[in-house]
Short mmCIF file of C-alpha atoms and ligand atoms in Angstrom, two decimals:
data_model
loop_
_atom_site.label_atom_id
_atom_site.label_comp_id
_atom_site.label_asym_id
_atom_site.label_seq_id
_atom_site.Cartn_x
_atom_site.Cartn_y
_atom_site.Cartn_z
CA MET A 1 11.32 -14.75 6.12
CA ALA A 2 8.13 -12.73 6.33
CA GLY A 3 7.17 -9.70 8.38
CA ASN A 4 3.57 -8.91 9.27
CA TRP A 5 3.37 -5.32 10.37
CA LYS A 6 -0.28 -5.58 11.43
CA MET A 7 -1.76 -2.10 12.08
CA PHE A 8 1.59 -0.33 12.46
CA LYS A 9 3.49 2.22 10.37
CA THR A 10 2.38 5.19 8.32
CA SER A 11 3.87 5.69 4.92
CA ALA A 12 6.60 7.99 6.27
CA GLU A 13 7.49 5.35 8.85
CA THR A 14 7.51 2.74 6.09
CA ALA A 15 9.96 4.78 4.00
CA ALA A 16 12.21 5.25 7.04
CA PHE A 17 12.16 1.49 7.73
CA PHE A 18 13.25 0.59 4.19
CA GLU A 19 16.02 3.13 4.16
CA LYS A 20 17.64 1.37 7.11
CA PHE A 21 16.55 -2.20 6.31
CA LEU A 22 17.53 -2.64 2.66
CA PRO A 23 21.30 -2.17 3.03
CA LEU A 24 21.28 -4.68 5.92
CA VAL A 25 19.76 -7.46 3.78
CA ALA A 26 21.33 -6.59 0.42
CA ALA A 27 23.63 -9.63 0.59
CA ALA A 28 20.98 -12.08 1.85
CA GLU A 29 20.27 -14.58 -0.90
CA HIS A 30 19.58 -17.68 1.19
CA CYS A 31 15.91 -16.86 1.66
CA GLU A 32 13.02 -14.89 0.23
CA VAL A 33 12.08 -11.77 2.18
CA LEU A 34 8.51 -10.57 2.43
CA ILE A 35 7.05 -7.57 4.23
CA CYS A 36 3.32 -7.06 4.69
CA PRO A 37 2.53 -3.43 5.62
CA PRO A 38 -0.96 -1.99 6.11
CA TYR A 39 -2.71 -1.35 2.77
CA LEU A 40 -2.09 2.41 2.83
CA SER A 41 1.66 1.94 3.17
CA VAL A 42 1.89 -0.68 0.41
CA ALA A 43 2.64 1.83 -2.38
CA THR A 44 5.52 3.34 -0.40
CA ALA A 45 6.86 -0.13 0.41
CA VAL A 46 6.59 -1.32 -3.20
CA GLN A 47 8.42 1.73 -4.43
CA ALA A 48 11.13 1.46 -1.76
CA ALA A 49 11.69 -2.25 -2.45
CA SER A 50 11.64 -2.07 -6.23
CA GLY A 51 14.79 -3.49 -7.78
CA THR A 52 15.56 -5.47 -4.59
CA ARG A 53 14.76 -9.06 -3.61
CA VAL A 54 12.30 -7.90 -0.96
CA ARG A 55 8.68 -8.69 -1.84
CA ILE A 56 5.63 -6.86 -0.54
CA GLY A 57 2.38 -8.46 0.57
CA ALA A 58 -1.02 -7.33 1.85
CA GLN A 59 -2.49 -8.56 5.14
CA ASN A 60 -5.98 -9.39 3.91
CA LEU A 61 -8.26 -9.28 0.87
CA HIS A 62 -11.88 -9.83 -0.12
CA TRP A 63 -12.89 -12.97 -2.01
CA LYS A 64 -14.83 -11.12 -4.73
CA ASN A 65 -13.02 -9.23 -7.49
CA GLU A 66 -15.26 -6.18 -7.14
CA GLY A 67 -18.64 -5.16 -5.81
CA ALA A 68 -20.56 -3.21 -3.21
CA PHE A 69 -18.41 -4.18 -0.23
CA THR A 70 -17.61 -0.93 1.54
CA GLY A 71 -14.18 -0.87 3.09
CA GLU A 72 -12.91 -3.98 1.35
CA VAL A 73 -10.01 -4.52 -1.09
CA SER A 74 -9.97 -7.23 -3.77
CA ALA A 75 -7.26 -9.57 -5.02
CA PRO A 76 -6.83 -7.79 -8.38
CA MET A 77 -6.44 -4.50 -6.48
CA VAL A 78 -3.83 -6.02 -4.19
CA ARG A 79 -1.99 -7.38 -7.24
CA ASP A 80 -2.28 -4.05 -9.04
CA SER A 81 -0.69 -2.26 -6.07
CA GLY A 82 2.51 -4.24 -6.64
CA CYS A 83 2.02 -6.93 -4.00
CA THR A 84 3.12 -10.47 -4.79
CA HIS A 85 1.73 -12.09 -1.62
CA VAL A 86 -1.19 -11.75 0.76
CA LEU A 87 -1.80 -13.11 4.26
CA VAL A 88 -5.02 -15.08 4.54
CA GLY A 89 -6.79 -16.17 7.71
CA HIS A 90 -4.43 -14.68 10.26
CA SER A 91 -5.69 -15.62 13.73
CA GLU A 92 -6.44 -11.94 14.46
CA ARG A 93 -8.75 -11.93 11.43
CA ARG A 94 -10.37 -15.13 12.66
CA GLN A 95 -10.67 -13.84 16.23
CA PHE A 96 -11.73 -10.21 15.69
CA PHE A 97 -13.29 -10.18 12.22
CA GLY A 98 -15.19 -13.44 12.11
CA GLU A 99 -13.16 -15.21 9.48
CA THR A 100 -13.89 -18.89 9.05
CA ASP A 101 -12.18 -21.75 7.25
CA LYS A 102 -14.70 -21.18 4.43
CA SER A 103 -13.78 -17.50 4.03
CA VAL A 104 -10.11 -18.43 4.27
CA ASN A 105 -10.55 -20.85 1.41
CA ASP A 106 -12.51 -18.35 -0.70
CA LYS A 107 -9.88 -15.67 -0.10
CA ALA A 108 -7.01 -18.02 -0.92
CA ALA A 109 -8.71 -18.98 -4.19
CA ALA A 110 -9.28 -15.30 -5.04
CA ALA A 111 -5.62 -14.51 -4.32
CA LEU A 112 -4.45 -17.36 -6.54
CA GLY A 113 -6.84 -16.25 -9.27
CA ALA A 114 -5.15 -12.86 -9.31
CA GLY A 115 -1.66 -14.34 -9.40
CA LEU A 116 -0.89 -13.65 -5.75
CA THR A 117 0.76 -16.11 -3.37
CA PRO A 118 -1.50 -16.55 -0.35
CA VAL A 119 0.18 -17.19 3.00
CA ILE A 120 -2.54 -19.22 4.68
CA CYS A 121 -2.40 -19.05 8.48
CA VAL A 122 -3.49 -21.83 10.82
CA GLY A 123 -2.96 -22.47 14.51
CA GLU A 124 -4.61 -23.54 17.75
CA ARG A 125 -5.69 -21.42 20.72
CA LEU A 126 -4.27 -21.96 24.21
CA GLU A 127 -7.25 -23.89 25.55
CA GLN A 128 -7.22 -26.13 22.51
CA ARG A 129 -3.56 -26.99 23.07
CA GLN A 130 -4.17 -27.54 26.79
CA SER A 131 -6.98 -29.95 26.08
CA GLY A 132 -4.89 -31.91 23.58
CA GLU A 133 -6.79 -30.75 20.50
CA THR A 134 -3.92 -29.18 18.58
CA GLU A 135 -3.74 -31.81 15.87
CA ALA A 136 -7.52 -31.96 15.49
CA VAL A 137 -7.72 -28.18 15.12
CA LEU A 138 -4.96 -28.12 12.51
CA THR A 139 -6.61 -30.98 10.65
CA GLU A 140 -9.94 -29.17 10.53
CA GLN A 141 -8.34 -25.89 9.45
CA PHE A 142 -6.40 -27.71 6.76
CA GLN A 143 -9.28 -29.78 5.46
CA ASN A 144 -11.77 -26.90 5.28
CA GLY A 145 -9.50 -23.93 4.66
CA ILE A 146 -6.89 -25.42 2.33
CA GLY A 147 -8.10 -28.86 1.24
CA PRO A 148 -10.70 -27.57 -1.25
CA LEU A 149 -7.87 -26.04 -3.34
CA SER A 150 -6.87 -28.02 -6.42
CA PRO A 151 -3.42 -29.65 -6.54
CA GLU A 152 -2.32 -26.94 -8.96
CA GLN A 153 -3.48 -24.24 -6.55
CA PHE A 154 -1.88 -26.00 -3.59
CA GLY A 155 1.46 -25.81 -5.40
CA ARG A 156 1.30 -22.01 -5.26
CA ILE A 157 0.55 -21.35 -1.58
CA LEU A 158 2.57 -20.90 1.58
CA ILE A 159 1.28 -22.04 4.97
CA ALA A 160 2.04 -20.31 8.26
CA TYR A 161 1.61 -22.21 11.52
CA GLU A 162 0.91 -19.63 14.21
CA PRO A 163 -0.18 -20.97 17.59
CA VAL A 164 -2.45 -18.24 18.92
CA TRP A 165 -0.98 -18.46 22.43
CA ALA A 166 2.46 -17.55 21.06
CA ILE A 167 1.39 -14.45 19.13
CA GLY A 168 2.49 -11.20 20.71
CA THR A 169 2.90 -12.91 24.09
CA GLY A 170 6.65 -13.50 24.16
CA LEU A 171 5.75 -17.19 24.66
CA VAL A 172 7.42 -18.88 21.71
CA ALA A 173 6.64 -22.48 20.82
CA THR A 174 9.67 -24.67 21.43
CA PRO A 175 11.37 -25.84 18.25
CA ASP A 176 10.00 -29.33 18.97
CA GLN A 177 6.42 -28.10 19.49
CA ALA A 178 6.57 -26.13 16.26
CA ALA A 179 8.13 -29.01 14.34
CA ASP A 180 5.43 -31.40 15.64
CA ALA A 181 2.71 -29.08 14.41
CA HIS A 182 4.42 -28.65 11.04
CA ARG A 183 4.64 -32.44 10.73
CA ALA A 184 0.90 -32.71 11.43
CA ILE A 185 0.17 -30.12 8.72
CA ARG A 186 2.49 -31.86 6.28
CA ALA A 187 0.76 -35.17 7.01
CA GLN A 188 -2.53 -33.54 6.00
CA ALA A 189 -0.89 -32.25 2.84
CA ARG A 190 0.42 -35.73 2.05
CA ALA A 191 -2.98 -37.33 2.56
CA ARG A 192 -4.73 -34.80 0.33
CA TYR A 193 -2.13 -33.92 -2.32
CA GLY A 194 0.51 -36.68 -2.22
CA GLU A 195 4.13 -37.05 -1.20
CA ALA A 196 5.77 -34.62 -3.64
CA ALA A 197 3.34 -31.80 -2.89
CA ALA A 198 3.75 -32.36 0.87
CA ALA A 199 7.53 -32.28 0.57
CA GLY A 200 7.37 -29.11 -1.51
CA ILE A 201 4.98 -27.04 0.58
CA ARG A 202 6.75 -24.36 2.62
CA ILE A 203 5.49 -23.96 6.18
CA LEU A 204 6.50 -20.87 8.16
CA TYR A 205 6.36 -20.70 11.95
CA GLY A 206 4.94 -17.56 13.58
CA GLY A 207 4.56 -16.49 17.19
CA SER A 208 7.12 -14.41 19.14
CA VAL A 209 9.99 -15.12 16.75
CA LYS A 210 12.90 -12.94 17.88
CA PRO A 211 16.59 -12.65 17.04
CA ASP A 212 17.45 -14.75 20.10
CA ASN A 213 15.19 -17.73 19.29
CA VAL A 214 15.20 -17.84 15.48
CA LYS A 215 18.24 -20.11 15.14
CA GLY A 216 16.72 -22.90 17.22
CA LEU A 217 13.49 -22.76 15.23
CA MET A 218 15.20 -22.63 11.84
CA ALA A 219 17.43 -25.57 12.80
CA GLN A 220 14.33 -27.78 12.53
CA PRO A 221 14.15 -29.21 9.00
CA GLU A 222 10.35 -29.04 9.27
CA ILE A 223 10.42 -25.25 9.67
CA ASP A 224 10.90 -23.49 6.34
CA GLY A 225 10.75 -19.90 7.50
CA ALA A 226 9.14 -17.50 9.93
CA LEU A 227 6.22 -15.09 9.95
CA VAL A 228 7.22 -12.34 12.32
CA GLY A 229 5.07 -9.67 13.94
CA GLY A 230 6.63 -7.39 16.55
CA ALA A 231 10.26 -8.11 15.67
CA SER A 232 9.65 -7.18 12.01
CA LEU A 233 8.84 -3.56 12.89
CA ASP A 234 12.42 -2.64 13.68
CA PRO A 235 14.78 -2.70 10.67
CA PHE A 236 17.72 -3.99 12.70
CA SER A 237 15.86 -6.80 14.41
CA PHE A 238 14.11 -7.93 11.21
CA ALA A 239 17.42 -7.79 9.32
CA SER A 240 19.01 -9.96 11.99
CA LEU A 241 16.16 -12.46 11.55
CA VAL A 242 16.68 -12.48 7.78
CA ASN A 243 20.41 -13.00 8.34
CA PHE A 244 19.91 -15.64 11.05
P1 13P B 1 4.54 -11.73 17.01
O1 13P B 1 5.83 -12.08 16.27
O2 13P B 1 4.46 -10.31 17.41
O3 13P B 1 4.25 -12.71 18.09
O4 13P B 1 3.35 -11.91 15.92
C1 13P B 1 3.29 -13.08 15.18
C2 13P B 1 2.28 -12.92 14.10
O5 13P B 1 1.09 -12.86 14.36
C3 13P B 1 2.77 -12.80 12.71
O6 13P B 1 1.72 -12.90 11.82
#
């Protein structure tokens, strides 16, 4: 169960979140818990979560290990800060910061090279779904963004299916829509990496996951977890998602 805080929470707000959140999930051992704060709150989050089962991730990284790239942060730096995971290719990065399947693949490889688990995000936009292109879009994103990874690398990633029309809109995909998309992604994984790898890959659903819809989504065997935006900002609502 992963929370993506996007551009929310200072370090004081991060500390206050963990103080309330950690006791609420102390007994939760049925799932892994990941929180991805903004870079500048990572140190506070790592310190607050140390000695617990909660893992901390970054929301982005650069594909080079170092260099003259003003404003960027590399995979070894993310790892050094205490993160275990990093989001790659979130639709907001694709939409507002020009990320492509090629940069997604380069960033995923850099993350893996530094020992991080990349959470690679894919998903179709509203007009693509409306014109029946969902599966084609997912196929292209998989083949160009994920497919160049080696089988060994593929064994160390997570995938998040986030239909763009469901992000921050309150419009959640139905459990069946999400499961269909996950099946399409898994079919790509099977074609490229084989049956065992496809069965083993964990695919999270993201897009308006809330305490009142999480059970229906998680009841789908195809859905292995959730990547949560808005509802991860409140310690009580994210704890109730973890404890679904
Ligand atoms: P919301 O849960 O706010 O729709 O955001 C989903 C998301 O983009 C998580 O990465």
